[in-house]
CHARMM-style PDB file with segment names, atoms N, HN, CA, C and O in Angstrom:
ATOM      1  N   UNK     1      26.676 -28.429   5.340  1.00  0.00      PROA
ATOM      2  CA  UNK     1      26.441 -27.001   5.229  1.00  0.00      PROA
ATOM      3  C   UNK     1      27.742 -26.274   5.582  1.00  0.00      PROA
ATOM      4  O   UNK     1      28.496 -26.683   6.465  1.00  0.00      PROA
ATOM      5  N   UNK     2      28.001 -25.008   4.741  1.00  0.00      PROA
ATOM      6  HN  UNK     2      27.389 -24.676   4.024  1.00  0.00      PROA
ATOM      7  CA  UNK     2      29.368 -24.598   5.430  1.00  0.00      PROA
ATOM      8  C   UNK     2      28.916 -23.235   5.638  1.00  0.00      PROA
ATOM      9  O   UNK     2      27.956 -22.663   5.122  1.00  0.00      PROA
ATOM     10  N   UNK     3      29.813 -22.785   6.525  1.00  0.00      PROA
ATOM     11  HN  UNK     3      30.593 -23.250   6.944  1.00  0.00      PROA
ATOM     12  CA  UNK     3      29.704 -21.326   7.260  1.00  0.00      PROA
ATOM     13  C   UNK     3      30.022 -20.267   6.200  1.00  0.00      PROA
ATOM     14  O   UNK     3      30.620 -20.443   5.139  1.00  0.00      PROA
ATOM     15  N   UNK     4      29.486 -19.082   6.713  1.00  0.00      PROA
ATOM     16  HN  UNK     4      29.001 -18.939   7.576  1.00  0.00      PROA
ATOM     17  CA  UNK     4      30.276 -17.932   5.375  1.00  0.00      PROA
ATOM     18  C   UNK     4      30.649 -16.936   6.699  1.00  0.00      PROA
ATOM     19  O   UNK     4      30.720 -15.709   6.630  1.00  0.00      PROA
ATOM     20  N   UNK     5      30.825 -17.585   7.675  1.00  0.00      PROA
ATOM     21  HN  UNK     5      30.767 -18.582   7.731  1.00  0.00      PROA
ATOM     22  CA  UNK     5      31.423 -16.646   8.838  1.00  0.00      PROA
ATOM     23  C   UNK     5      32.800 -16.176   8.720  1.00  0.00      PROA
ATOM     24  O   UNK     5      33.487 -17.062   8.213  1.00  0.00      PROA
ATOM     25  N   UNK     6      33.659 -14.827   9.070  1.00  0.00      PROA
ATOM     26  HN  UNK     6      33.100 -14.106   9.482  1.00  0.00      PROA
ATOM     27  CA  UNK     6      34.727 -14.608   8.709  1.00  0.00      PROA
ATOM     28  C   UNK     6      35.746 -15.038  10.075  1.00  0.00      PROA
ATOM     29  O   UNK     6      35.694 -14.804  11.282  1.00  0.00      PROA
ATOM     30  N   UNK     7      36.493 -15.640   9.356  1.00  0.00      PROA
ATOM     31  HN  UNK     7      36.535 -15.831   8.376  1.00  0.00      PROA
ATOM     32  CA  UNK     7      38.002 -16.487  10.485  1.00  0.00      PROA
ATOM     33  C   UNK     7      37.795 -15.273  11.643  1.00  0.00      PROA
ATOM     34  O   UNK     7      37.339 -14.130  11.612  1.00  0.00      PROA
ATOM     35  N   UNK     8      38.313 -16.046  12.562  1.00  0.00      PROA
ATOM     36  HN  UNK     8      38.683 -16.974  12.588  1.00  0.00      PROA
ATOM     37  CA  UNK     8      38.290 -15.312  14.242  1.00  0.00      PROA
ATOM     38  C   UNK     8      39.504 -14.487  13.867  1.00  0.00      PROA
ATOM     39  O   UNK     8      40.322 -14.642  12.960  1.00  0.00      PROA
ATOM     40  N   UNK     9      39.418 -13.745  14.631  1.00  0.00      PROA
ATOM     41  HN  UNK     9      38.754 -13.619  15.368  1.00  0.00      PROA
ATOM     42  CA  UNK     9      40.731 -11.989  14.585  1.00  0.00      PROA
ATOM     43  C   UNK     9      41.247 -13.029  15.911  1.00  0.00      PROA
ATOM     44  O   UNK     9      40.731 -13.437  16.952  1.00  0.00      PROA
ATOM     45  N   UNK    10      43.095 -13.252  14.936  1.00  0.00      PROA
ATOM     46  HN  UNK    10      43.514 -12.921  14.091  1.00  0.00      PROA
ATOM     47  CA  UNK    10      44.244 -13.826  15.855  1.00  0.00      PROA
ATOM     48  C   UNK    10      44.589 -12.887  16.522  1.00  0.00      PROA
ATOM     49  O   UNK    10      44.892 -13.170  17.681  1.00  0.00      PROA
ATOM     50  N   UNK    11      44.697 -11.329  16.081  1.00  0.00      PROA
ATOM     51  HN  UNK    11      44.451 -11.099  15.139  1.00  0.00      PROA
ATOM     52  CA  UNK    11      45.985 -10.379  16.708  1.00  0.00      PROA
ATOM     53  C   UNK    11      45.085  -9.396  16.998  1.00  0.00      PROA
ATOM     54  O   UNK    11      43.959  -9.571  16.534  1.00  0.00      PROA
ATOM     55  N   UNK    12      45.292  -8.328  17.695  1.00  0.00      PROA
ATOM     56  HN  UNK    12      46.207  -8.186  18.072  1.00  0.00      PROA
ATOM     57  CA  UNK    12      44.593  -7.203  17.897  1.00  0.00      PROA
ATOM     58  C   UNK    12      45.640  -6.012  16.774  1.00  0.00      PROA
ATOM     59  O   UNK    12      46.749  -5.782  16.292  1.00  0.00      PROA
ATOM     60  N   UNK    13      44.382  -5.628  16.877  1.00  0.00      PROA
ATOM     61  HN  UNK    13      43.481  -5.815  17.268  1.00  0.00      PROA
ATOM     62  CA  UNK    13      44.574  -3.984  15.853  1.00  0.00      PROA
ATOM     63  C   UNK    13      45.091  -2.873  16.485  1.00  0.00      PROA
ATOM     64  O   UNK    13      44.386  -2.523  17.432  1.00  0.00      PROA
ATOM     65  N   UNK    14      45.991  -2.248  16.317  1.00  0.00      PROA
ATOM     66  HN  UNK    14      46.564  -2.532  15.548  1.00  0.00      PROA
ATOM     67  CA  UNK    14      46.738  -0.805  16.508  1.00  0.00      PROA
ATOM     68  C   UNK    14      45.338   0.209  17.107  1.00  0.00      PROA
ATOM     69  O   UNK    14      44.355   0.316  16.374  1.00  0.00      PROA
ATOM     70  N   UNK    15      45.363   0.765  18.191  1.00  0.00      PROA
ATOM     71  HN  UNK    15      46.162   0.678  18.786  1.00  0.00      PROA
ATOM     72  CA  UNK    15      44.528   2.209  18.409  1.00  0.00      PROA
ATOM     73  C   UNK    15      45.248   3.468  18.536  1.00  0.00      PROA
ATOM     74  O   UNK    15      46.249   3.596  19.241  1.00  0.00      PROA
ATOM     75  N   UNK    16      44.735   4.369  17.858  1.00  0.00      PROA
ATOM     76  HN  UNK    16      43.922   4.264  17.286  1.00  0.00      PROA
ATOM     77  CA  UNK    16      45.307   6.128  17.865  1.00  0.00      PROA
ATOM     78  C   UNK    16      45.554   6.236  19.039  1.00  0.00      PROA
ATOM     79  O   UNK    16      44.661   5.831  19.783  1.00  0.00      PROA
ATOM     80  N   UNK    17      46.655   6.731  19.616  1.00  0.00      PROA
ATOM     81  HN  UNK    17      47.380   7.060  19.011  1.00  0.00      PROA
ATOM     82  CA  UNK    17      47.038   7.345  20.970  1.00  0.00      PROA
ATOM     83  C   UNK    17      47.315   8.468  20.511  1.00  0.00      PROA
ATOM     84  O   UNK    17      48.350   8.614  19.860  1.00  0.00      PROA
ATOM     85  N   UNK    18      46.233   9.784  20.807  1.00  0.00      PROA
ATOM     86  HN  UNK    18      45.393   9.666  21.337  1.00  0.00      PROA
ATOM     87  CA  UNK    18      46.865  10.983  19.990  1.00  0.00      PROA
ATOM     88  C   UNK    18      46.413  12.103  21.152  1.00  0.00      PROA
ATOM     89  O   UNK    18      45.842  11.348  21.940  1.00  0.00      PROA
ATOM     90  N   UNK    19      46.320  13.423  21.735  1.00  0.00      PROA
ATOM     91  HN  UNK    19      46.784  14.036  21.095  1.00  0.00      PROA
ATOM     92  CA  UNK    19      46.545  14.744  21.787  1.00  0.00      PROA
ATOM     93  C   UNK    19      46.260  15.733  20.922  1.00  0.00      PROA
ATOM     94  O   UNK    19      46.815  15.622  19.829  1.00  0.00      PROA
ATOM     95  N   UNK    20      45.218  17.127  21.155  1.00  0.00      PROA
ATOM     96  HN  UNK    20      44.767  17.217  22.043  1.00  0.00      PROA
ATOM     97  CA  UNK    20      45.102  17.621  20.425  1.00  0.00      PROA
ATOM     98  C   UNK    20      45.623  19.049  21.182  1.00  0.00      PROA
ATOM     99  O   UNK    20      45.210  19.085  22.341  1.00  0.00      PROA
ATOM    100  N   UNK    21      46.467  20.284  20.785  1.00  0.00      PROA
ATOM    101  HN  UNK    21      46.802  20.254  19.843  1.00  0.00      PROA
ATOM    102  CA  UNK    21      46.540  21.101  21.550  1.00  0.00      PROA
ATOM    103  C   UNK    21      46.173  22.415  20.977  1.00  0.00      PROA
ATOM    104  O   UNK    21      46.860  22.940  20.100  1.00  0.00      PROA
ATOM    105  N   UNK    22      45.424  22.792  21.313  1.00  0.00      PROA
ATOM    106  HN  UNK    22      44.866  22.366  22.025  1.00  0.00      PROA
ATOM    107  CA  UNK    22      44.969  24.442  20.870  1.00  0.00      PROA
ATOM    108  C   UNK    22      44.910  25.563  21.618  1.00  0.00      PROA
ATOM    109  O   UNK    22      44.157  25.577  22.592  1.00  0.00      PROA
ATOM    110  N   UNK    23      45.505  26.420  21.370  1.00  0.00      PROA
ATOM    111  HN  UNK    23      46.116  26.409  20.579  1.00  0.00      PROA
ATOM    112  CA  UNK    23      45.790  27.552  22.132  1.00  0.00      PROA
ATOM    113  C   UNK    23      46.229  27.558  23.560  1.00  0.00      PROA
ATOM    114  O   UNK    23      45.848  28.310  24.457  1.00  0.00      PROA
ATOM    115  N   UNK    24      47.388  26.265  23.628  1.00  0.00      PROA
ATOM    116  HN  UNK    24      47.698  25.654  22.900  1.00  0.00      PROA
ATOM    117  CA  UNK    24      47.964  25.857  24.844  1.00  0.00      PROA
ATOM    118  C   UNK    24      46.571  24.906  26.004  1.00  0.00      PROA
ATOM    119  O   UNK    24      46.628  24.937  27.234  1.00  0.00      PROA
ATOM    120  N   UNK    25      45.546  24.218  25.270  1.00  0.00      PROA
ATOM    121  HN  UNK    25      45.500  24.193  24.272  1.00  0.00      PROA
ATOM    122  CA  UNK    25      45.237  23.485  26.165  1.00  0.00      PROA
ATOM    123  C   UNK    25      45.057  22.060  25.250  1.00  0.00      PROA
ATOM    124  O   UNK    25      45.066  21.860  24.035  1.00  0.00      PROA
ATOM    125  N   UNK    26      44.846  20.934  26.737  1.00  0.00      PROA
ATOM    126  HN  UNK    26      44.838  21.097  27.724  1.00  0.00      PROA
ATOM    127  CA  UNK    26      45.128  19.842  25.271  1.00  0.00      PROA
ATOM    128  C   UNK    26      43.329  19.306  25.568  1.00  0.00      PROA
ATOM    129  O   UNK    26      42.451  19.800  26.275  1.00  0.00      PROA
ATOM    130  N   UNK    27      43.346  18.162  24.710  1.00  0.00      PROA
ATOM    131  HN  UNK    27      44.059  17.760  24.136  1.00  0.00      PROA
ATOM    132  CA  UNK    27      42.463  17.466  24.887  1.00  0.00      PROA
ATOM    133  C   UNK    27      42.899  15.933  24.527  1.00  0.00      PROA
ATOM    134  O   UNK    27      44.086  15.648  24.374  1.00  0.00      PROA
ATOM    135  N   UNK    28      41.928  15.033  24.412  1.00  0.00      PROA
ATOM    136  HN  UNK    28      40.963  15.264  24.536  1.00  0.00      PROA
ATOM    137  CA  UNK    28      41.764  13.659  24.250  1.00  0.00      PROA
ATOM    138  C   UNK    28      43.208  13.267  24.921  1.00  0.00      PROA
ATOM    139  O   UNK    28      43.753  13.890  25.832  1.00  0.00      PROA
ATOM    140  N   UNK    29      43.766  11.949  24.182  1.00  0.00      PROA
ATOM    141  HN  UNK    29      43.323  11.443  23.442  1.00  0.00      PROA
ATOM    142  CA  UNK    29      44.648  11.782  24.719  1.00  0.00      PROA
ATOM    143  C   UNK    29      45.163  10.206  25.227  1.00  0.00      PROA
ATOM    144  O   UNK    29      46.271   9.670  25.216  1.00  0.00      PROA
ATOM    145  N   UNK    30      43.552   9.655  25.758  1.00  0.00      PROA
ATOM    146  HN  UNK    30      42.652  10.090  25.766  1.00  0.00      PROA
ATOM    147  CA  UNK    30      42.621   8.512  26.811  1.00  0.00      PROA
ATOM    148  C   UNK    30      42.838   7.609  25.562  1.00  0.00      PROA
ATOM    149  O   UNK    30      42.675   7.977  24.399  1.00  0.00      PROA
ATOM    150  N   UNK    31      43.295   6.168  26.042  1.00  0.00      PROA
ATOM    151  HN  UNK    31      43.427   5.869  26.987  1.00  0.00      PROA
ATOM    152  CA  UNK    31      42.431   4.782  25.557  1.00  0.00      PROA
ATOM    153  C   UNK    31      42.341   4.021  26.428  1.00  0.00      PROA
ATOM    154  O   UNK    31      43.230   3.171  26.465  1.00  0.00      PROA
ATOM    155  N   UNK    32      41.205   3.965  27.560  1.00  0.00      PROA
ATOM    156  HN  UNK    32      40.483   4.655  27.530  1.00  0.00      PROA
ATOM    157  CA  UNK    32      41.270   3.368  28.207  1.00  0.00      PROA
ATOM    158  C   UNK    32      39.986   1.892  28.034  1.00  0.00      PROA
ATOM    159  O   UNK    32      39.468   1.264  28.958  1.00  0.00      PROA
ATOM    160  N   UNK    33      39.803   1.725  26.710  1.00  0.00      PROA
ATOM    161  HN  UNK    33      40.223   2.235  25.959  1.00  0.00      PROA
ATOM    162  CA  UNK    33      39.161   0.635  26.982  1.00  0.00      PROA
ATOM    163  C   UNK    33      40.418  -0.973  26.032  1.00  0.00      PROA
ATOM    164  O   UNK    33      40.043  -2.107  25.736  1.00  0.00      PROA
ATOM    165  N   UNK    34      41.716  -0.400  25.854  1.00  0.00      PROA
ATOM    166  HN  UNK    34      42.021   0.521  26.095  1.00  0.00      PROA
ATOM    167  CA  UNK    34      42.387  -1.282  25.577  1.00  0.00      PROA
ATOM    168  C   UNK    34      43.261  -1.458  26.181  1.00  0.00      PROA
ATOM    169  O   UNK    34      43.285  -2.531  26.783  1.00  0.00      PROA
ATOM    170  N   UNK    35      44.443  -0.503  26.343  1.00  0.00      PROA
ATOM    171  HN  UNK    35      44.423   0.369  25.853  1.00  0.00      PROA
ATOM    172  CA  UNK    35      45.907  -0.418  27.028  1.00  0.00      PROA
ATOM    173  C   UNK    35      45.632   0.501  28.252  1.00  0.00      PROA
ATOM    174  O   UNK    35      46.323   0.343  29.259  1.00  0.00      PROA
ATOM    175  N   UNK    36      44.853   1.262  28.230  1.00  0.00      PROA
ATOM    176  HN  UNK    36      44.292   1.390  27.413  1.00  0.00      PROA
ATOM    177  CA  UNK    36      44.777   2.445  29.471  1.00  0.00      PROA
ATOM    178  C   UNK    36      45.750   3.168  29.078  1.00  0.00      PROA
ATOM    179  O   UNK    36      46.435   3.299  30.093  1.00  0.00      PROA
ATOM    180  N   UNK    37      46.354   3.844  28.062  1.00  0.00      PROA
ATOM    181  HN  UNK    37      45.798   3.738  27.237  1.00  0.00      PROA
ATOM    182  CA  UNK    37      47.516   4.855  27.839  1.00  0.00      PROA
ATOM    183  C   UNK    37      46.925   5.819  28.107  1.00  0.00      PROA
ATOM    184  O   UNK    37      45.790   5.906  27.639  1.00  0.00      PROA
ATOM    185  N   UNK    38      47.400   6.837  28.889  1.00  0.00      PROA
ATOM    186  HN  UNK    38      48.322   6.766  29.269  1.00  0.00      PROA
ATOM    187  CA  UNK    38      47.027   8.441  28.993  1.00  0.00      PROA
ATOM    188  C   UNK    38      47.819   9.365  28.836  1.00  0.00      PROA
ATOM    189  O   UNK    38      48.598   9.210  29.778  1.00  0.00      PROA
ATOM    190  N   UNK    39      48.241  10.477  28.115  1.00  0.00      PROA
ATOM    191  HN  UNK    39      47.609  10.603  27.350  1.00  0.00      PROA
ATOM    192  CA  UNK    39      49.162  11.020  27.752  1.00  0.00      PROA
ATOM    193  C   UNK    39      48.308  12.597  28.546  1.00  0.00      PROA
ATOM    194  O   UNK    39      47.150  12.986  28.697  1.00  0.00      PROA
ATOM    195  N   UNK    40      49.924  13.183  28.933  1.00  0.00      PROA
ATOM    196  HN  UNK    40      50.864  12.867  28.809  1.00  0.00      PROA
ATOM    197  CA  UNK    40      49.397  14.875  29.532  1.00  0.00      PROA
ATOM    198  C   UNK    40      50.938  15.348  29.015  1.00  0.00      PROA
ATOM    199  O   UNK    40      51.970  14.773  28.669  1.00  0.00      PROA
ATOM    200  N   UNK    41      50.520  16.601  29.154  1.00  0.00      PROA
ATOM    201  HN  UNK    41      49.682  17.069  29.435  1.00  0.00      PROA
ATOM    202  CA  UNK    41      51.820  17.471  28.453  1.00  0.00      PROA
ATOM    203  C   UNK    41      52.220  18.641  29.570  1.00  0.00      PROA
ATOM    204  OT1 UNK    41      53.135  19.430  29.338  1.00  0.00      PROA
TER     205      UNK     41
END
């Protein structure tokens, strides 16, 4: 019998590290369930 399962993920995938700023306040910013990057301005 053979599998139709898809190959295991070797590498990890890129996440948005982004900032949104409107009318001088920011938001988002957070990835803290991969790298923990936090960006403030």
């Amino acid at each position: 019998m053979t599998s139709s399962a898809p190959p295991a993920q070797t590498f990890p995938f890129a996440a948005l590290h982004a900032i949104g700023i409107s009318d001088g306040l920011c938001s988002g910013g957070a990835d803290p369930q991969r790298d923990g990057m936090a960006i403030s301005v």
